[in-house]
Tab-separated table of C-alpha atoms in Angstrom:
chain	number	residue	atom	x	y	z
A	72	UNK	CA	54.939	97.971	-78.808
A	73	UNK	CA	54.867	100.616	-75.685
A	74	UNK	CA	58.223	102.242	-76.980
A	75	UNK	CA	56.631	102.518	-80.659
A	76	UNK	CA	53.765	104.000	-79.091
A	77	UNK	CA	55.785	106.610	-77.243
A	78	UNK	CA	57.981	107.249	-80.815
A	79	UNK	CA	54.802	107.605	-82.665
A	80	UNK	CA	53.045	110.135	-80.368
A	81	UNK	CA	56.252	112.212	-80.041
A	82	UNK	CA	56.478	112.611	-83.980
A	83	UNK	CA	52.824	113.338	-84.033
A	84	UNK	CA	52.966	116.170	-81.509
A	85	UNK	CA	56.206	117.498	-83.369
A	86	UNK	CA	54.481	117.558	-86.426
A	87	UNK	CA	51.625	119.591	-85.399
A	88	UNK	CA	53.901	122.007	-83.494
A	89	UNK	CA	55.328	122.269	-86.794
A	90	UNK	CA	52.149	123.133	-88.682
A	91	UNK	CA	51.162	125.623	-85.810
A	92	UNK	CA	54.399	127.289	-86.606
A	93	UNK	CA	53.824	127.324	-90.629
A	94	UNK	CA	50.532	128.903	-89.568
A	95	UNK	CA	51.610	131.474	-87.336
A	96	UNK	CA	54.255	132.440	-89.795
A	97	UNK	CA	51.540	132.606	-92.986
A	98	UNK	CA	49.333	134.557	-90.994
A	99	UNK	CA	51.728	137.120	-89.821
A	100	UNK	CA	50.979	139.950	-87.021
A	101	UNK	CA	49.286	140.440	-85.078
A	102	UNK	CA	49.878	136.823	-83.989
A	103	UNK	CA	47.353	134.811	-81.482
A	104	UNK	CA	48.931	134.787	-77.918
A	105	UNK	CA	51.269	132.171	-77.665
A	106	UNK	CA	50.732	129.048	-75.050
A	107	UNK	CA	52.193	125.601	-74.402
A	108	UNK	CA	48.715	124.025	-75.079
A	109	UNK	CA	48.667	122.386	-78.247
A	110	UNK	CA	45.203	121.746	-78.769
A	111	UNK	CA	44.623	125.393	-77.825
A	112	UNK	CA	47.128	126.684	-80.425
A	113	UNK	CA	45.776	124.482	-83.231
A	114	UNK	CA	42.231	125.925	-82.521
A	115	UNK	CA	43.754	129.608	-82.724
A	116	UNK	CA	45.716	128.565	-85.888
A	117	UNK	CA	42.619	127.093	-87.516
A	118	UNK	CA	40.665	130.271	-86.652
A	119	UNK	CA	42.958	132.453	-88.390
A	120	UNK	CA	43.232	130.150	-91.397
A	121	UNK	CA	39.455	129.754	-91.731
A	122	UNK	CA	39.119	133.809	-91.365
A	123	UNK	CA	42.199	134.345	-94.061
A	124	UNK	CA	40.419	132.211	-96.506
A	125	UNK	CA	37.453	134.173	-96.717
A	126	UNK	CA	38.882	137.691	-97.331
A	127	UNK	CA	37.811	138.676	-100.851
A	128	UNK	CA	40.925	140.775	-101.311
A	129	UNK	CA	43.316	137.486	-101.054
A	130	UNK	CA	44.784	136.147	-104.159
A	131	UNK	CA	44.086	132.745	-105.221
A	132	UNK	CA	47.782	131.615	-104.715
A	133	UNK	CA	47.681	132.569	-101.192
A	134	UNK	CA	43.977	131.241	-100.532
A	135	UNK	CA	45.327	127.643	-101.863
A	136	UNK	CA	48.540	127.662	-99.490
A	137	UNK	CA	45.760	128.734	-96.848
A	138	UNK	CA	43.594	125.822	-97.142
A	139	UNK	CA	46.655	123.536	-97.643
A	140	UNK	CA	47.691	124.594	-93.918
A	141	UNK	CA	44.080	124.212	-93.140
A	142	UNK	CA	44.138	120.726	-93.992
A	143	UNK	CA	47.423	119.771	-92.357
A	144	UNK	CA	45.719	121.316	-89.317
A	145	UNK	CA	42.639	119.571	-89.590
A	146	UNK	CA	44.576	116.245	-89.799
A	147	UNK	CA	46.773	117.004	-86.835
A	148	UNK	CA	43.578	117.768	-84.762
A	149	UNK	CA	41.888	114.597	-85.809
A	150	UNK	CA	44.962	112.401	-84.901
A	151	UNK	CA	45.326	113.705	-81.834
A	152	UNK	CA	41.608	113.270	-80.963
A	153	UNK	CA	41.886	109.785	-82.193
A	154	UNK	CA	44.974	109.163	-79.897
A	155	UNK	CA	43.143	110.732	-77.096
A	156	UNK	CA	40.008	108.608	-77.687
A	157	UNK	CA	42.434	105.316	-77.846
A	158	UNK	CA	44.300	106.499	-74.473
A	159	UNK	CA	40.669	106.808	-72.856
A	160	UNK	CA	39.426	103.730	-73.870
A	161	UNK	CA	42.362	101.960	-72.705
A	162	UNK	CA	42.104	103.643	-69.219
A	163	UNK	CA	38.707	102.472	-69.013
A	164	UNK	CA	39.544	98.975	-69.321
A	165	UNK	CA	41.831	99.702	-66.292
A	166	UNK	CA	39.006	101.239	-64.340
A	167	UNK	CA	37.413	97.989	-65.024
A	168	UNK	CA	40.118	95.998	-63.566
A	169	UNK	CA	40.571	98.247	-60.627
A	170	UNK	CA	36.909	98.123	-59.496
A	171	UNK	CA	37.241	94.377	-60.045
A	172	UNK	CA	40.021	93.776	-57.836
A	173	UNK	CA	38.323	96.078	-54.893
A	174	UNK	CA	34.667	94.469	-54.849
A	175	UNK	CA	35.890	92.345	-51.968
A	176	UNK	CA	37.899	95.110	-49.867
A	177	UNK	CA	36.459	96.629	-46.857
A	178	UNK	CA	35.937	100.371	-46.851
A	179	UNK	CA	39.119	101.419	-45.451
A	180	UNK	CA	41.312	99.167	-47.553
A	181	UNK	CA	39.243	100.801	-50.700
A	182	UNK	CA	40.179	104.164	-49.319
A	183	UNK	CA	43.709	103.346	-48.790
A	184	UNK	CA	44.171	101.439	-52.265
A	185	UNK	CA	42.145	103.665	-54.626
A	186	UNK	CA	44.630	106.883	-55.258
A	187	UNK	CA	47.595	104.087	-55.436
A	188	UNK	CA	45.663	102.351	-58.201
A	189	UNK	CA	44.891	105.652	-60.040
A	190	UNK	CA	48.738	106.532	-60.436
A	191	UNK	CA	49.738	103.168	-61.058
A	192	UNK	CA	47.136	101.921	-63.488
A	193	UNK	CA	45.551	105.291	-64.607
A	194	UNK	CA	48.930	107.338	-65.484
A	195	UNK	CA	48.092	110.126	-62.929
A	196	UNK	CA	50.955	111.432	-60.738
A	197	UNK	CA	49.159	112.175	-57.747
A	198	UNK	CA	45.579	111.059	-56.584
A	199	UNK	CA	43.571	111.917	-53.459
A	200	UNK	CA	40.315	110.632	-51.879
A	201	UNK	CA	38.206	112.783	-49.807
A	202	UNK	CA	35.188	112.746	-47.566
A	203	UNK	CA	32.286	115.185	-47.451
A	204	UNK	CA	30.976	115.989	-43.652
A	205	UNK	CA	28.599	118.401	-43.006
A	206	UNK	CA	29.797	120.869	-45.610
A	207	UNK	CA	33.625	119.763	-44.874
A	208	UNK	CA	36.098	118.693	-47.151
A	209	UNK	CA	38.212	115.808	-45.284
A	210	UNK	CA	41.347	114.511	-47.187
A	211	UNK	CA	41.572	111.150	-46.581
A	212	UNK	CA	44.287	109.377	-48.493
A	213	UNK	CA	46.563	111.111	-50.864
A	214	UNK	CA	49.242	108.862	-52.610
A	215	UNK	CA	51.983	110.827	-54.730
A	216	UNK	CA	53.758	108.344	-57.321
A	217	UNK	CA	57.104	109.934	-56.907
A	218	UNK	CA	57.075	111.442	-53.480
A	219	UNK	CA	60.914	112.371	-52.961
A	220	UNK	CA	60.600	116.041	-53.623
A	221	UNK	CA	60.364	118.831	-50.721
A	222	UNK	CA	57.073	119.969	-52.557
A	223	UNK	CA	55.417	116.683	-52.353
A	224	UNK	CA	56.351	116.414	-48.524
A	225	UNK	CA	54.626	120.153	-47.720
A	226	UNK	CA	51.734	118.628	-49.743
A	227	UNK	CA	51.206	115.536	-47.734
A	228	UNK	CA	51.658	117.321	-44.499
A	229	UNK	CA	49.297	119.840	-45.219
A	230	UNK	CA	46.498	117.309	-46.098
A	231	UNK	CA	46.973	115.391	-43.438
A	232	UNK	CA	44.259	115.995	-40.770
A	233	UNK	CA	42.983	118.980	-42.555
A	234	UNK	CA	39.465	120.111	-42.474
A	235	UNK	CA	38.536	122.452	-45.415
A	236	UNK	CA	35.299	124.330	-45.214
A	237	UNK	CA	33.364	123.992	-48.777
A	238	UNK	CA	32.677	127.782	-48.571
A	239	UNK	CA	36.614	128.074	-49.282
A	240	UNK	CA	36.451	126.027	-52.316
A	241	UNK	CA	33.720	126.666	-54.978
A	242	UNK	CA	34.840	123.979	-57.429
A	243	UNK	CA	34.397	121.150	-54.818
A	244	UNK	CA	31.153	122.753	-53.546
A	245	UNK	CA	29.745	122.708	-57.374
A	246	UNK	CA	30.946	118.980	-57.562
A	247	UNK	CA	28.837	118.588	-54.197
A	248	UNK	CA	26.008	120.113	-55.151
A	249	UNK	CA	25.380	118.992	-58.665
A	250	UNK	CA	26.990	115.636	-58.057
A	251	UNK	CA	28.959	116.253	-61.486
A	252	UNK	CA	32.722	115.682	-62.257
A	253	UNK	CA	34.685	118.686	-63.471
A	254	UNK	CA	38.040	119.736	-64.512
A	255	UNK	CA	40.573	122.859	-64.090
A	256	UNK	CA	43.053	123.366	-66.583
A	257	UNK	CA	44.567	126.759	-64.908
A	258	UNK	CA	44.177	125.935	-61.091
A	259	UNK	CA	45.868	128.803	-60.159
A	260	UNK	CA	43.934	131.411	-62.371
A	261	UNK	CA	40.563	129.440	-61.843
A	262	UNK	CA	38.493	131.506	-59.381
A	263	UNK	CA	36.586	128.279	-58.410
A	264	UNK	CA	39.466	126.621	-57.122
A	265	UNK	CA	40.869	126.798	-53.160
A	266	UNK	CA	43.856	128.795	-53.700
A	267	UNK	CA	45.747	127.769	-50.446
A	268	UNK	CA	45.725	124.148	-51.545
A	269	UNK	CA	46.575	125.030	-55.059
A	270	UNK	CA	49.382	126.641	-53.840
A	271	UNK	CA	50.651	123.893	-51.550
A	272	UNK	CA	50.438	121.299	-54.243
A	273	UNK	CA	51.524	123.542	-56.989
A	274	UNK	CA	49.020	121.974	-59.095
A	275	UNK	CA	48.995	123.308	-63.072
A	276	UNK	CA	45.392	121.706	-63.404
A	277	UNK	CA	43.356	118.764	-61.996
A	278	UNK	CA	40.224	116.638	-62.587
A	279	UNK	CA	37.955	115.603	-60.027
A	280	UNK	CA	34.738	113.339	-59.755
A	281	UNK	CA	32.039	112.857	-56.632
A	282	UNK	CA	31.543	109.417	-54.846
A	283	UNK	CA	27.788	109.534	-54.515
A	284	UNK	CA	25.703	107.411	-52.173
A	285	UNK	CA	21.980	107.522	-52.177
A	286	UNK	CA	21.611	110.484	-53.987
A	287	UNK	CA	24.247	112.594	-51.787
A	288	UNK	CA	27.757	113.411	-52.700
A	289	UNK	CA	29.797	111.513	-49.890
A	290	UNK	CA	33.416	112.047	-51.018
A	291	UNK	CA	35.330	113.253	-53.991
A	292	UNK	CA	38.299	111.795	-56.151
A	293	UNK	CA	41.141	114.320	-57.207
A	294	UNK	CA	43.975	113.584	-59.657
A	295	UNK	CA	46.616	115.717	-61.452
A	296	UNK	CA	50.200	115.007	-63.121
A	297	UNK	CA	52.725	117.241	-61.304
A	298	UNK	CA	56.074	118.591	-62.170
A	299	UNK	CA	55.559	119.287	-65.907
A	300	UNK	CA	54.598	115.626	-66.802
A	301	UNK	CA	51.561	116.324	-68.989
A	302	UNK	CA	48.258	118.067	-68.496
A	303	UNK	CA	45.150	117.007	-67.576
A	304	UNK	CA	42.796	116.678	-70.158
A	305	UNK	CA	38.985	115.955	-71.132
A	306	UNK	CA	39.710	112.065	-71.735
A	307	UNK	CA	40.996	112.300	-67.973
A	308	UNK	CA	37.715	113.650	-66.818
A	309	UNK	CA	36.217	110.782	-68.583
A	310	UNK	CA	38.184	108.018	-66.872
A	311	UNK	CA	37.948	109.692	-63.124
A	312	UNK	CA	33.990	110.171	-63.737
A	313	UNK	CA	33.670	106.742	-64.480
A	314	UNK	CA	35.780	105.590	-61.882
A	315	UNK	CA	33.988	107.731	-59.409
A	316	UNK	CA	30.607	106.224	-60.672
A	317	UNK	CA	31.563	102.585	-60.174
A	318	UNK	CA	33.411	103.342	-56.825
A	319	UNK	CA	30.243	104.547	-55.371
A	320	UNK	CA	28.732	101.143	-55.790
A	321	UNK	CA	31.606	99.289	-54.416
A	322	UNK	CA	31.590	101.430	-51.319
A	323	UNK	CA	28.144	100.877	-50.906
A	324	UNK	CA	28.433	97.020	-51.189
A	325	UNK	CA	31.615	97.339	-48.924
A	326	UNK	CA	29.355	99.238	-46.228
A	327	UNK	CA	26.476	97.023	-46.685
A	328	UNK	CA	28.664	93.982	-46.224
A	329	UNK	CA	30.241	95.157	-43.079
A	330	UNK	CA	26.832	96.076	-41.373
A	331	UNK	CA	25.583	92.442	-42.488
A	332	UNK	CA	28.960	91.273	-40.455
A	333	UNK	CA	28.214	93.193	-37.312
A	334	UNK	CA	24.629	92.147	-37.264
A	335	UNK	CA	25.632	88.786	-37.692
A	336	UNK	CA	28.095	88.697	-34.977
A	337	UNK	CA	25.127	90.283	-32.576
A	338	UNK	CA	22.881	87.454	-33.750
A	339	UNK	CA	25.606	84.989	-33.347
A	340	UNK	CA	26.326	86.081	-29.388
A	341	UNK	CA	22.483	86.241	-28.649
A	342	UNK	CA	22.088	82.463	-30.375
A	343	UNK	CA	25.294	81.463	-28.441
A	344	UNK	CA	23.600	82.784	-25.146
A	345	UNK	CA	20.439	81.138	-25.923
A	346	UNK	CA	22.233	77.616	-26.787
A	347	UNK	CA	24.388	77.662	-23.375
A	348	UNK	CA	21.140	78.414	-21.420
A	349	UNK	CA	19.220	75.929	-23.062
A	350	UNK	CA	22.168	73.313	-22.557
A	351	UNK	CA	22.107	74.485	-18.918
A	352	UNK	CA	18.538	73.628	-18.410
A	353	UNK	CA	18.671	70.571	-20.513
A	354	UNK	CA	21.309	69.290	-17.777
A	355	UNK	CA	18.137	68.624	-15.448
A	356	UNK	CA	15.432	67.553	-17.513
A	357	UNK	CA	13.122	66.344	-15.230
A	358	UNK	CA	12.879	68.560	-12.145
A	359	UNK	CA	11.118	67.262	-8.979
A	360	UNK	CA	8.687	69.420	-7.245
A	361	UNK	CA	9.668	72.366	-4.951
A	362	UNK	CA	8.965	69.969	-2.040
A	363	UNK	CA	11.326	67.123	-2.896
A	364	UNK	CA	14.255	69.536	-4.562
A	365	UNK	CA	16.230	69.042	-0.825
A	366	UNK	CA	16.517	65.507	-1.394
A	367	UNK	CA	18.364	66.142	-4.741
A	368	UNK	CA	22.259	65.970	-4.337
A	369	UNK	CA	24.546	68.495	-6.094
A	370	UNK	CA	25.492	67.437	-9.552
A	371	UNK	CA	28.989	67.463	-8.507
A	372	UNK	CA	28.102	65.238	-5.523
A	373	UNK	CA	26.456	62.938	-7.814
A	374	UNK	CA	28.196	59.216	-7.918
A	375	UNK	CA	29.732	58.565	-11.343
A	376	UNK	CA	27.194	56.054	-12.633
A	377	UNK	CA	24.799	58.694	-12.670
A	378	UNK	CA	26.686	61.738	-13.765
A	379	UNK	CA	29.221	59.767	-15.506
A	380	UNK	CA	27.090	59.562	-18.835
A	381	UNK	CA	28.195	62.629	-21.465
A	382	UNK	CA	24.900	62.965	-22.582
A	383	UNK	CA	24.005	65.968	-20.209
A	384	UNK	CA	26.395	68.124	-22.921
A	385	UNK	CA	24.893	69.445	-26.039
A	386	UNK	CA	25.696	68.171	-29.165
A	387	UNK	CA	27.552	71.309	-30.047
A	388	UNK	CA	29.368	71.362	-26.535
A	389	UNK	CA	30.702	68.002	-27.610
A	390	UNK	CA	31.812	69.417	-30.716
A	391	UNK	CA	33.589	72.297	-29.193
A	392	UNK	CA	35.172	69.747	-26.724
A	393	UNK	CA	36.044	67.660	-29.655
A	394	UNK	CA	38.091	70.544	-31.327
A	395	UNK	CA	39.680	71.339	-28.025
A	396	UNK	CA	41.226	67.742	-27.789
A	397	UNK	CA	43.291	68.229	-30.991
A	398	UNK	CA	44.456	71.657	-29.366
A	399	UNK	CA	42.659	73.959	-31.119
A	400	UNK	CA	42.547	77.359	-30.414
A	401	UNK	CA	39.105	79.493	-29.831
A	402	UNK	CA	39.417	81.277	-33.031
A	403	UNK	CA	39.999	78.033	-34.918
A	404	UNK	CA	37.032	76.381	-33.157
A	405	UNK	CA	34.763	79.470	-34.488
A	406	UNK	CA	35.992	79.285	-37.998
A	407	UNK	CA	35.651	75.301	-38.061
A	408	UNK	CA	32.184	75.703	-36.558
A	409	UNK	CA	31.336	78.960	-38.206
A	410	UNK	CA	30.272	80.602	-34.946
A	411	UNK	CA	31.963	83.785	-33.111
A	412	UNK	CA	34.596	83.424	-30.811
A	413	UNK	CA	32.091	84.790	-27.760
A	414	UNK	CA	29.949	81.618	-28.709
A	415	UNK	CA	32.811	79.426	-28.447
A	416	UNK	CA	33.898	80.767	-24.826
A	417	UNK	CA	30.061	80.813	-23.499
A	418	UNK	CA	30.149	77.009	-24.531
A	419	UNK	CA	33.404	76.579	-22.671
A	420	UNK	CA	32.106	78.213	-19.621
A	421	UNK	CA	29.068	75.765	-19.411
A	422	UNK	CA	31.183	72.670	-20.294
A	423	UNK	CA	33.525	73.804	-17.338
A	424	UNK	CA	30.789	74.454	-14.926
A	425	UNK	CA	29.117	70.711	-15.935
A	426	UNK	CA	32.339	68.847	-15.949
A	427	UNK	CA	33.344	70.707	-12.816
A	428	UNK	CA	36.913	71.381	-14.447
A	429	UNK	CA	38.685	74.547	-14.353
A	430	UNK	CA	41.038	74.201	-17.494
A	431	UNK	CA	40.861	73.093	-21.174
A	432	UNK	CA	42.841	69.976	-20.565
A	433	UNK	CA	41.020	69.082	-17.339
A	434	UNK	CA	37.898	69.188	-19.302
A	435	UNK	CA	39.025	66.916	-21.919
A	436	UNK	CA	40.389	64.321	-19.725
A	437	UNK	CA	37.292	64.500	-17.415
A	438	UNK	CA	35.021	63.826	-20.652
A	439	UNK	CA	37.119	61.041	-21.740
A	440	UNK	CA	36.741	59.564	-18.146
A	441	UNK	CA	33.041	59.886	-17.881
A	442	UNK	CA	32.771	58.717	-21.624
A	443	UNK	CA	34.868	55.177	-20.176
A	444	UNK	CA	32.740	54.948	-17.539
A	445	UNK	CA	29.312	55.384	-19.222
A	446	UNK	CA	30.589	52.575	-21.688
A	447	UNK	CA	31.375	50.403	-18.778
A	448	UNK	CA	28.097	50.667	-17.073
A	449	UNK	CA	26.186	50.484	-20.416
A	450	UNK	CA	27.860	47.305	-21.036
């Protein structure tokens, strides 16, 4: 089916160019200025034929021939618009798939993946995502689908670490200010483009869309098709604009998730410290008055019958110790108990202090010994 679509497109384009040439021959001099843009040439021929048929001195036979050519041009334009609409609809379906795949990604992963997906899923040759920081355009990641030419290497080297003042790039300034997508079909001749970058990239034309967060443009997507693959069009602008809007929400979600994780880790560390302090306080549930403290022996000096009962370990410390006995690492214990590694380390510190041990294996052995003694005395 894909091959059939390619042949159909080729046939349609060839037929349209034939009608362009027929129209130019019919109209005669002065011909419209020739270009390689099929849509532009069809419009020029159509305009010429429409003017021709309204001239009162034209013979009826010539008028009929002109109307016939107008009909052919109209059909070509309609077919090309239908093809472009189908392609745009198909690409928008891919936009949805790309966004779904990135929903649970971190911001750095999104920045790295989006240009790649724009090329591979949306049929661009090159794609770039940039940040906007204090009126400065900062390229973050550029992907080139075929990067084996010296020109592409030059382009990659140029954007790496670049900081471009927006005052030098009116087109990007317009995107940031209006928060709307735009397109340039003739980047070299467009007064809005940053000519230094256009020269390095050798871009014929490109589309660009803003990434907006809380009403402010925080980034820009750029895409084009270099080396004569095909020019960008209105359908590409629609697709990249839709991607930019969706990406804004995805990045906002990723940033929120990262902030929540940082906050959760902080709360977990604080909570872990509180639990550890409470556990340490629970070691001495009934402290004697200050005047009698001298007669209380040190915990390490208590006979096993008094200190041996493992009840002085908190329930969480016992859970940690149980995992240690299986050979689990701190990271594995943290995942199993849904706490941070810092909290695990805090519990281990308290366990070692209470059991009078310095290693994990010694703590497990000491706990087993105390548990055994406690069961004997309890019996």
